[in-house]
PDB file of C-alpha atoms in Angstrom:
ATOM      1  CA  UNK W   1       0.000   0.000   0.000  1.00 46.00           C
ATOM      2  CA  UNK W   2       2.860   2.482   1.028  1.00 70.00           C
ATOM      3  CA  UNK W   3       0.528   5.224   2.058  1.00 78.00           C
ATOM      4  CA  UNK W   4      -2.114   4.808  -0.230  1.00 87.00           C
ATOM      5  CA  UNK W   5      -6.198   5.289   0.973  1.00 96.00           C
ATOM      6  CA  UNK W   6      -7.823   2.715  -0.726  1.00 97.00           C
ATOM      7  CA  UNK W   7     -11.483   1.971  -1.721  1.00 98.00           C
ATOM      8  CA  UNK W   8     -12.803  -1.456  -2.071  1.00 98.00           C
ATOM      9  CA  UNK W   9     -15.895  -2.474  -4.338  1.00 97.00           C
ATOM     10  CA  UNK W  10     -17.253  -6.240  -4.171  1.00 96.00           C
ATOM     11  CA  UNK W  11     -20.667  -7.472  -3.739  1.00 95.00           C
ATOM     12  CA  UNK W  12     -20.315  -9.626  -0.703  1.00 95.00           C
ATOM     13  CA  UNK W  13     -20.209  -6.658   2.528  1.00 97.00           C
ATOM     14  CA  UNK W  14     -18.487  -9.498   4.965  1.00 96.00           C
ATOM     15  CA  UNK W  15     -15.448  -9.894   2.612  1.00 93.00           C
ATOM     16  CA  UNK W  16     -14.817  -6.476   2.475  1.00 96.00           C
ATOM     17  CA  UNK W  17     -14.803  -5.880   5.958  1.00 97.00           C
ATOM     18  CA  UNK W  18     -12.746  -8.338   6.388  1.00 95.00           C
ATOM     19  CA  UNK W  19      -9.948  -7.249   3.584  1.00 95.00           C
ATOM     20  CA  UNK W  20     -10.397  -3.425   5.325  1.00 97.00           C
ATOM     21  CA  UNK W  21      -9.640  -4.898   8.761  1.00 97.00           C
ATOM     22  CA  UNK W  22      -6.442  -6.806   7.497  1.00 94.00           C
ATOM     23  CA  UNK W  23      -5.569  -3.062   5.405  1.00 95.00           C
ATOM     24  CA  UNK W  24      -5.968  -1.339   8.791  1.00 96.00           C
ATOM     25  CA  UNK W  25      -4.308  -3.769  10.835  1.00 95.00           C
ATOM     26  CA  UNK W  26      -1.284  -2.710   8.802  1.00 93.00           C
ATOM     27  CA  UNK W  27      -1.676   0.772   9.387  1.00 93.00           C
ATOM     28  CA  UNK W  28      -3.092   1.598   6.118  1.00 94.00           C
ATOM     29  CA  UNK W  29      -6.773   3.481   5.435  1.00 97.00           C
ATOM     30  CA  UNK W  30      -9.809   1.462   3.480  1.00 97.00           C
ATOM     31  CA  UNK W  31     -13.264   2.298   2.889  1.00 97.00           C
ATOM     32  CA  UNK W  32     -15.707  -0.113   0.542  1.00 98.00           C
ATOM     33  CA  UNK W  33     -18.689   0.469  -1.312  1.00 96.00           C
ATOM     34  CA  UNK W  34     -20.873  -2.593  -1.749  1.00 98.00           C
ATOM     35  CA  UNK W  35     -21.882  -2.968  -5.624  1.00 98.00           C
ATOM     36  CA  UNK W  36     -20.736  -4.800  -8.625  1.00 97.00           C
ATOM     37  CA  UNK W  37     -18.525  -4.125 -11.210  1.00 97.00           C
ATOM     38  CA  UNK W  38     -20.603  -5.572 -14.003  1.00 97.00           C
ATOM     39  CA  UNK W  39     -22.974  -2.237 -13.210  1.00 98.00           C
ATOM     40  CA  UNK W  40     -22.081   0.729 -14.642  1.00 98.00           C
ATOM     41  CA  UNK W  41     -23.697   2.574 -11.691  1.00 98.00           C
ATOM     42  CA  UNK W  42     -21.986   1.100  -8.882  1.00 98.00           C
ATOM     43  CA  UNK W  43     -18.793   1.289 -10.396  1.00 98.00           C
ATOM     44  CA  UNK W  44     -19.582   4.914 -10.556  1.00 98.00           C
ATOM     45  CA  UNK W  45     -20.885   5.564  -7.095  1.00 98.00           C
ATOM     46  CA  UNK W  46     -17.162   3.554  -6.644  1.00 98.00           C
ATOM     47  CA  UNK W  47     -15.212   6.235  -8.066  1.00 98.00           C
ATOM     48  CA  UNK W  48     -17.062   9.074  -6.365  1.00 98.00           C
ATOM     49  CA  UNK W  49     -17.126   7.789  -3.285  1.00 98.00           C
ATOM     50  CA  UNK W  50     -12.912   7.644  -3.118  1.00 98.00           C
ATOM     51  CA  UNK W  51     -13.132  11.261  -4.624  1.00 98.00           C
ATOM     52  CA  UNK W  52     -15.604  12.443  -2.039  1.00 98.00           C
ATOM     53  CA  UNK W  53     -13.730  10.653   0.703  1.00 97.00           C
ATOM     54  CA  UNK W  54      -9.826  11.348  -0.276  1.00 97.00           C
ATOM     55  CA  UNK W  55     -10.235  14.260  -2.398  1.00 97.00           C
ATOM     56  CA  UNK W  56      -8.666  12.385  -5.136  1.00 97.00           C
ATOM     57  CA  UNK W  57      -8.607   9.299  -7.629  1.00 98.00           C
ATOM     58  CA  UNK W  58      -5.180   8.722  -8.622  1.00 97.00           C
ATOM     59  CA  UNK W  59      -4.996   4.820  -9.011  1.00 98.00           C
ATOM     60  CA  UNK W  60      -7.499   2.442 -10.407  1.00 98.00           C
ATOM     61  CA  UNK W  61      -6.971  -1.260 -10.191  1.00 98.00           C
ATOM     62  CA  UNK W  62      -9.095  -3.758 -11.848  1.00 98.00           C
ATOM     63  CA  UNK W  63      -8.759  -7.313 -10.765  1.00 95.00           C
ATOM     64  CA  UNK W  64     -12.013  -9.094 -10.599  1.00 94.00           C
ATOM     65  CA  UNK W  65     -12.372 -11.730 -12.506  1.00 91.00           C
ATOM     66  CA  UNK W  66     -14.266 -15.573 -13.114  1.00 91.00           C
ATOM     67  CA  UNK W  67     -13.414 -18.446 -14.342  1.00 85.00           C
ATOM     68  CA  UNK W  68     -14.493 -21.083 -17.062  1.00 91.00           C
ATOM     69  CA  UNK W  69     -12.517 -23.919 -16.673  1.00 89.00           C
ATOM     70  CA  UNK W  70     -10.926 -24.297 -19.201  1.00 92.00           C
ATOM     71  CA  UNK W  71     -13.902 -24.899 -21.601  1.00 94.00           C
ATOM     72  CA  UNK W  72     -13.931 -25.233 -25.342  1.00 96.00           C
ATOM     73  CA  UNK W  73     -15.645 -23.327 -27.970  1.00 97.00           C
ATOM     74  CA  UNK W  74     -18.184 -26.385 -28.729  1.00 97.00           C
ATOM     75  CA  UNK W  75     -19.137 -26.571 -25.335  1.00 97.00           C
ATOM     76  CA  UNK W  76     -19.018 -22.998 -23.356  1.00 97.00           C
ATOM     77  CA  UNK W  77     -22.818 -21.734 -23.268  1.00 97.00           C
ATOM     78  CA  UNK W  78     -24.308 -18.654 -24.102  1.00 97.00           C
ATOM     79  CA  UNK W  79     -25.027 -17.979 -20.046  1.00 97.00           C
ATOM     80  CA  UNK W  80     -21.084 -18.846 -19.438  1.00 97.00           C
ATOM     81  CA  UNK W  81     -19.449 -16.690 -22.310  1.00 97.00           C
ATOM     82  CA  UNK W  82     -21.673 -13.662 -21.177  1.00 97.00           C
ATOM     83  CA  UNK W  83     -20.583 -13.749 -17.693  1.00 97.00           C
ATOM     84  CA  UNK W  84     -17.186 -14.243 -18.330  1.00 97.00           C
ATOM     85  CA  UNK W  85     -17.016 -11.440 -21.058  1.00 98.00           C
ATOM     86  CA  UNK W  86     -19.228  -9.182 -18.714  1.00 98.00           C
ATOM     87  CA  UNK W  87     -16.868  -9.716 -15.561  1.00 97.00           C
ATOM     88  CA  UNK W  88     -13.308 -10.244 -16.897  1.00 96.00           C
ATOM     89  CA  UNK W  89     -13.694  -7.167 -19.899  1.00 98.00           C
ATOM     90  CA  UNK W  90     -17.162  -5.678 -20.055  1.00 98.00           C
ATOM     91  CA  UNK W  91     -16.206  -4.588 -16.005  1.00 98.00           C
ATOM     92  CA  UNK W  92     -13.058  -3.240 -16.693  1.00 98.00           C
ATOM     93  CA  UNK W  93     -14.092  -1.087 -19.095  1.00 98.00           C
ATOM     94  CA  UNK W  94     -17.089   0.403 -17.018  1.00 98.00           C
ATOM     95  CA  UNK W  95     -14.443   1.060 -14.139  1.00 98.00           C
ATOM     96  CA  UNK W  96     -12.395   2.730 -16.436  1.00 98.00           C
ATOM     97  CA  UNK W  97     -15.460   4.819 -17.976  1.00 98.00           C
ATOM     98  CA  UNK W  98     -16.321   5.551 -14.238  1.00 98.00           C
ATOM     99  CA  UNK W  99     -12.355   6.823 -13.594  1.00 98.00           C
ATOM    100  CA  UNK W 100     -11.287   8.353 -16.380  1.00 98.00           C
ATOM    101  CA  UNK W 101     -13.342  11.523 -15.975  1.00 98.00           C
ATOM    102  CA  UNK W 102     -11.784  12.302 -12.191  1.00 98.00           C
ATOM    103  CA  UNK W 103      -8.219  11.494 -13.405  1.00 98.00           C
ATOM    104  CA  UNK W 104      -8.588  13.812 -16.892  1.00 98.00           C
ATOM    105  CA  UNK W 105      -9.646  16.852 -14.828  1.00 98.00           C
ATOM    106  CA  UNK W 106      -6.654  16.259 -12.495  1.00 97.00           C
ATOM    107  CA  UNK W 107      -4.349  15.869 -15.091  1.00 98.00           C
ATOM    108  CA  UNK W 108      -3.014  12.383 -13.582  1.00 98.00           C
ATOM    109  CA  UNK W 109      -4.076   8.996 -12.731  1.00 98.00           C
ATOM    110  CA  UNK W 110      -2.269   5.229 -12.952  1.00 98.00           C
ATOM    111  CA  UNK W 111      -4.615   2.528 -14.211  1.00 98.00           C
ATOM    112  CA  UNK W 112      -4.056  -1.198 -13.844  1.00 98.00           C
ATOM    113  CA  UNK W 113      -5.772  -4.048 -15.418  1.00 98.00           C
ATOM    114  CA  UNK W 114      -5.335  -7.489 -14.162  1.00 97.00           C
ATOM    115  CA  UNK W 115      -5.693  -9.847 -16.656  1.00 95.00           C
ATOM    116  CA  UNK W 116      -3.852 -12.826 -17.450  1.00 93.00           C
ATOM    117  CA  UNK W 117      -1.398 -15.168 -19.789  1.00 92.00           C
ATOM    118  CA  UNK W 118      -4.056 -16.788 -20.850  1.00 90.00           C
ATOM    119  CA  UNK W 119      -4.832 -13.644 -23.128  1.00 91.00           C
ATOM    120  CA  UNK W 120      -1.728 -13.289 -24.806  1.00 87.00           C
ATOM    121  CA  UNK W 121      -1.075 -17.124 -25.277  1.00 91.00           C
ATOM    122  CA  UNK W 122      -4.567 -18.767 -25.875  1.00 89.00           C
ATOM    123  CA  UNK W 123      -4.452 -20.992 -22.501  1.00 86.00           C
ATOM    124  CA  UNK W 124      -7.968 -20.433 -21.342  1.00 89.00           C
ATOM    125  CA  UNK W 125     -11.357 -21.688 -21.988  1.00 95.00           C
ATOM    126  CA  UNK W 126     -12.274 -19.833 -24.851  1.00 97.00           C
ATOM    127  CA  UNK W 127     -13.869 -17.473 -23.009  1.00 97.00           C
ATOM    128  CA  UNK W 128     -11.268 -16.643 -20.501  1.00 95.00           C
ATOM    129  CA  UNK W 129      -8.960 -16.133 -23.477  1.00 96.00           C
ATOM    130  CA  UNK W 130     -10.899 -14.254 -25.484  1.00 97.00           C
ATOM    131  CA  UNK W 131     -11.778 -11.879 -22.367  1.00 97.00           C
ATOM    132  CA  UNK W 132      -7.990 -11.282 -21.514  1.00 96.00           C
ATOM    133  CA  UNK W 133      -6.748 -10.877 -24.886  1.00 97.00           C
ATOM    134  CA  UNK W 134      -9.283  -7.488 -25.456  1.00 97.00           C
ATOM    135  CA  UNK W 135      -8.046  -6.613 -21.564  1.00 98.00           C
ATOM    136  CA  UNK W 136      -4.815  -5.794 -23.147  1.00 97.00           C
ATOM    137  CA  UNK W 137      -6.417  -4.686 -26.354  1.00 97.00           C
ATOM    138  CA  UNK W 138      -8.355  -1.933 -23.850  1.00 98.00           C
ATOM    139  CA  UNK W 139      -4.964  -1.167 -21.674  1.00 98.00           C
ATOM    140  CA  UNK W 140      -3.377  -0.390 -24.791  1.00 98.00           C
ATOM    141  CA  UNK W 141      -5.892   1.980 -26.416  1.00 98.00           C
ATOM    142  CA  UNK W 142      -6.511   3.956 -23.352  1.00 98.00           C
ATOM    143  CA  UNK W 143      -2.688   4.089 -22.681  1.00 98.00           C
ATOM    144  CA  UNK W 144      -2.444   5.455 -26.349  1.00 98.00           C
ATOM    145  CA  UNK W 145      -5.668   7.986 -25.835  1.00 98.00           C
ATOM    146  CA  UNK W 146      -5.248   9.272 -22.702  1.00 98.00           C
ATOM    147  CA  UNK W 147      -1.424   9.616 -22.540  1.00 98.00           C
ATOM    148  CA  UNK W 148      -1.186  13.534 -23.150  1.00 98.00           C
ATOM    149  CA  UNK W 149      -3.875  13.688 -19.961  1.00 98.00           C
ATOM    150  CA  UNK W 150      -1.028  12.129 -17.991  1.00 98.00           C
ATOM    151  CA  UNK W 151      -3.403   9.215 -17.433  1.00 98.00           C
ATOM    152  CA  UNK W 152      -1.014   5.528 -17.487  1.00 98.00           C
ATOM    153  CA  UNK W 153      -2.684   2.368 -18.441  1.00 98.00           C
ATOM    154  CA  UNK W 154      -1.161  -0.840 -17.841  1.00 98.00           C
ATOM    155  CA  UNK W 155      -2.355  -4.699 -18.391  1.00 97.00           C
ATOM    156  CA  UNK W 156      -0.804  -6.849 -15.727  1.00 97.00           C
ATOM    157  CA  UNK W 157      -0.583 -10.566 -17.046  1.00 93.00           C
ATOM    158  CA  UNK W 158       0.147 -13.309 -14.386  1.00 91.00           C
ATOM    159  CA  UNK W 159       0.230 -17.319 -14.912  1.00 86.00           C
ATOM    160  CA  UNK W 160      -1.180 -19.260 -12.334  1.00 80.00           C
ATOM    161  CA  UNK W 161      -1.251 -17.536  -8.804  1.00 77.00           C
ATOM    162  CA  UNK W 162      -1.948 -19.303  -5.524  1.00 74.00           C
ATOM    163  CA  UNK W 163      -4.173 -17.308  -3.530  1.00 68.00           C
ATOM    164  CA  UNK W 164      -5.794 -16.681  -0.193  1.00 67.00           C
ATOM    165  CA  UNK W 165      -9.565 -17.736  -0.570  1.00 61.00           C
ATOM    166  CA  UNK W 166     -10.553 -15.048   2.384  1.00 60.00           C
ATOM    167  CA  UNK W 167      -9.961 -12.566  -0.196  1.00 59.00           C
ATOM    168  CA  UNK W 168     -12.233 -13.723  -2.910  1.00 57.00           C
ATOM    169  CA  UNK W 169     -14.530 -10.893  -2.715  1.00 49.00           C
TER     170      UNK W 169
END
């Protein structure tokens, strides 16, 4: 964190008072806004509420994300390629939309999109793949369009992580 005040957006309230507590417990500052990031409005009321609260929005970091284990073209359904598109792209791109206006009239801001190898190499499901392939696609246009606002953009591409479940939120 190194000094950073930090909002947190999920849809499940008891994880994100838990990830707060462990933020504070380490001396740093956390708020959270309960709301989803596959609706444009909350991801709004997101952004405004770490304006309102720290006067500022000068980092954005996207990581939420799905799986589809690994599934094949022939077999993903409709239902399963919609929510993975919606919450591994269609999200970060509303977050972004949501940000972009606070960081343009302050004439800075970092963005970060998680995303993952299985973008740039094809080692997804198809929908995973597909979904972090255009998260690239998106870090690079908006690093392209909104680098004379002083605005970064970056795409963040892990392999396989191991994780703490508590902070599945």
């Amino acid at each position: 964190m190194e000094g950073a005040s930090v909002v947190l957006m999920a849809r499940r309230e008891e994880q994100l008072k838990y990830v707060q507590s462990v933020i504070e417990a380490d001396g740093g500052t956390a708020c959270y806004c309960v709301g989803s990031v596959t609706e444009p409005a909350d991801c709004a009321a997101a952004m405004k509420m770490a304006v309102d609260t720290y006067g500022s929005l000068d980092i954005l970091v996207c990581n939420a994300g799905t799986m589809d284990f690994h599934m094949s073209a022939i077999n993903v359904t409709d239902e399963l390629w919609t929510h993975v598109l919606t919450m591994d792209l269609t999200s970060r791109v509303y977050c972004c939309r949501a940000a972009l206006p606070y960081m343009v009239q302050q004439g800075k801001g970092s963005i970060i999109l998680l995303g993952s190898i299985a973008g740039h190499y094809g080692q997804g499901g198809v929908s995973t793949s597909a979904a972090f392939a255009g998260i690239e696609g998106v870090a690079k246009n908006l690093a392209i369009q909104y680098s004379r606002e002083g605005i970064r953009c970056n795409a963040v591409c892990p392999g396989p992580t191991k994780h703490d479940p508590r902070f599945d939120v």
